[in-house]
XYZ file of C-alpha atoms in Angstrom:
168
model
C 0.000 0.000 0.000
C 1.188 3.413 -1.110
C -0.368 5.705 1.893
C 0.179 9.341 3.250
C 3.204 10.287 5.447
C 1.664 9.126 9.204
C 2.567 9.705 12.743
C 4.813 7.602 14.818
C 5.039 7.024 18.754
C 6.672 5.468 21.279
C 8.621 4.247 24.166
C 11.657 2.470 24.645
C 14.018 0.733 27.832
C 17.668 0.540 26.946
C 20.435 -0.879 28.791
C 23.621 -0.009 28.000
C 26.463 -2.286 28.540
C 25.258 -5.663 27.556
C 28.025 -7.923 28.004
C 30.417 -5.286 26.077
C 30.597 -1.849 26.511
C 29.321 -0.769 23.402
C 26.471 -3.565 22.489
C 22.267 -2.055 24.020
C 19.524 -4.109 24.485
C 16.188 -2.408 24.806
C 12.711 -3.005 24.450
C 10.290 -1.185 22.366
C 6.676 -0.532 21.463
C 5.464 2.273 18.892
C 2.121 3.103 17.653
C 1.693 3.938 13.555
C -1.497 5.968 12.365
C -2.575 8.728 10.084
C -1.079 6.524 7.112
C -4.490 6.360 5.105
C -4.927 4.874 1.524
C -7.795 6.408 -0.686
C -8.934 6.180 -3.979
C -11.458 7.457 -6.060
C -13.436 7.038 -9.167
C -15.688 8.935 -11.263
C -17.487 8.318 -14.755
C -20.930 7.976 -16.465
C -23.126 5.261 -16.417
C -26.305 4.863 -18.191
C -26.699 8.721 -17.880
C -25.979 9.390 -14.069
C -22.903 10.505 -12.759
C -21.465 8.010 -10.777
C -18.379 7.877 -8.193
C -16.328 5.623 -6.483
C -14.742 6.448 -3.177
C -12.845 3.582 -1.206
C -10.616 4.871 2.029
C -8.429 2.596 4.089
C -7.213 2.940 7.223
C -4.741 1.200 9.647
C -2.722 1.595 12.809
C -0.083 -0.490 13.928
C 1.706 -1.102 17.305
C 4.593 -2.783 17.391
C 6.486 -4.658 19.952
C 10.034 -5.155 19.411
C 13.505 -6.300 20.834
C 16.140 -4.658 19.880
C 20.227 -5.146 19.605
C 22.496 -1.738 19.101
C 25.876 -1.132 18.888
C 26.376 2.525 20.514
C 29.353 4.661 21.326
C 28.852 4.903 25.215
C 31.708 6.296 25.812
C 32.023 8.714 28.532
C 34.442 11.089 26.528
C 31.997 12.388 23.766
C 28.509 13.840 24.596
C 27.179 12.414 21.307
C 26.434 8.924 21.146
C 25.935 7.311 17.542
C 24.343 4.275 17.048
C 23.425 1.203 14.419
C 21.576 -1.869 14.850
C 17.931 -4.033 14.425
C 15.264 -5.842 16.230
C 12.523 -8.351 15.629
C 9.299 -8.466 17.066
C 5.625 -8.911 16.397
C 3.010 -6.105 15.349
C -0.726 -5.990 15.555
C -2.137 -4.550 12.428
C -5.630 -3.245 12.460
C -7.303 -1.954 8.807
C -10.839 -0.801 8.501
C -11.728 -0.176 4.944
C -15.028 1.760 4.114
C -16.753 2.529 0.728
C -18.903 4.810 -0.998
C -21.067 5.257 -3.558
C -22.397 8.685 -5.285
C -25.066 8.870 -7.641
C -25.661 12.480 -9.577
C -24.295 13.602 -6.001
C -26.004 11.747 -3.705
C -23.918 9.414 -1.583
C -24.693 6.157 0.098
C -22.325 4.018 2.371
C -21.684 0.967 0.163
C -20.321 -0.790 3.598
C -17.529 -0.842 5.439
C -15.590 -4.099 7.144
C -12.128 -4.227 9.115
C -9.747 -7.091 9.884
C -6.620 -7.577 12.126
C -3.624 -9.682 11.983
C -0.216 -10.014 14.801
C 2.503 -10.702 12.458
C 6.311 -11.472 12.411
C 8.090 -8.071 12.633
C 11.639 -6.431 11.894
C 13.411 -3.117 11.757
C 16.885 -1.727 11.044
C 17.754 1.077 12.949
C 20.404 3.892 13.273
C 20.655 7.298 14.608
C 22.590 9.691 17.906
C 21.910 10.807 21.340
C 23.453 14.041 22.085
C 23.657 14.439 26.273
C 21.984 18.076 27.043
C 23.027 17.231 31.074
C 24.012 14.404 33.082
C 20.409 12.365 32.894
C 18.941 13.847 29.904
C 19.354 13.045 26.012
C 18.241 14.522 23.145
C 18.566 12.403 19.581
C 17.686 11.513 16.221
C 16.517 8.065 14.953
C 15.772 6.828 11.550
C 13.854 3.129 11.155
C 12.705 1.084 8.328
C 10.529 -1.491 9.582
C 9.110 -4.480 7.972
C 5.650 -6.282 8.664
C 3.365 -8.650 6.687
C -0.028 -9.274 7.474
C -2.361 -11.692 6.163
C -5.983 -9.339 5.797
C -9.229 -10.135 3.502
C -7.208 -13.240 2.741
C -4.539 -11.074 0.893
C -0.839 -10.524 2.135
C -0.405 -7.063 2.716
C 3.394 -5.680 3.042
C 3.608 -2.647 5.637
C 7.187 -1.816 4.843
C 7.833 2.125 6.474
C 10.978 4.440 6.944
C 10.597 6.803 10.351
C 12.623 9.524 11.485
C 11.506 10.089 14.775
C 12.886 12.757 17.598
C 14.163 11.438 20.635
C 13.768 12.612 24.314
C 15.661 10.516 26.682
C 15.865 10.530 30.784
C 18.606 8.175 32.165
């Protein structure tokens, strides 16, 4: 599905020093919307003006673990990072239709299905320490989910950029 530029959010646990002092573990959920699909069509039939609207609309939340190798060294304030995690997602997608008639509109129905699929991301971005318990950063994401809906595999690939406010 080609959809809109959405809205991302979320929370993560990190701890740092996982068995080497540059390898995180965290765990993290975040919450997709506002990424609607519509499309319309218009023509003539028999005479009357007829259109086509069909609108699609999902959110996902996503529950990952994650692996990343940071610079957590004391000696820089910034803090670059690179890594992945796998998880699951629950996709939800409600798809509604209408129908207009020389401008008159009637619902042709709407139904919605939900999947929990297999899910991954790549991930890379910084933290930049503003004091001694406080981070700001970047991040930048492309996750991967499939979900089985209407009986159809449906790839919800995304890319994120998403601003980070940390508290150590």
């Amino acid at each position: 599905l080609d959809v809109d530029t959405g809205i991302n959010l979320g929370a993560a646990f990190w701890a740092d020093g996982v068995g080497s002092p540059n390898l995180s573990l965290g765990v993290s959920w975040n919450h997709t919307m506002d990424a609607d699909y519509s499309e319309s069509a218009t023509g003539i039939l028999f005479g009357a003006a007829v259109g086509l609207n069909l609108a699609i609309e999902h959110d996902i939340d996503a529950f990952m673990v994650n692996a990343v190798f940071r610079d957590n060294s004391s000696n820089s304030k910034m803090h670059p990072y690179l890594g992945g995690g796998v998880g699951f997602a629950k996709v939800d997608v409600d798809v509604s239709a209408a129908l207009t008639v020389n401008g008159q509109v009637f619902s042709a129905g709407a139904v919605s299905d939900d999947d929990t699929p297999f899910a991954a991301q790549i991930t890379g971005g910084f933290d930049y320490d503003i004091s001694e318990n406080a981070y700001l950063g970047v991040n930048a994401t492309y996750f991967m989910t499939e979900a089985t809906l209407f009986g159809a595999d449906v790839e919800f690939d995304s890319f994120r950029v998403m601003a980070i406010l940390g508290i150590t």
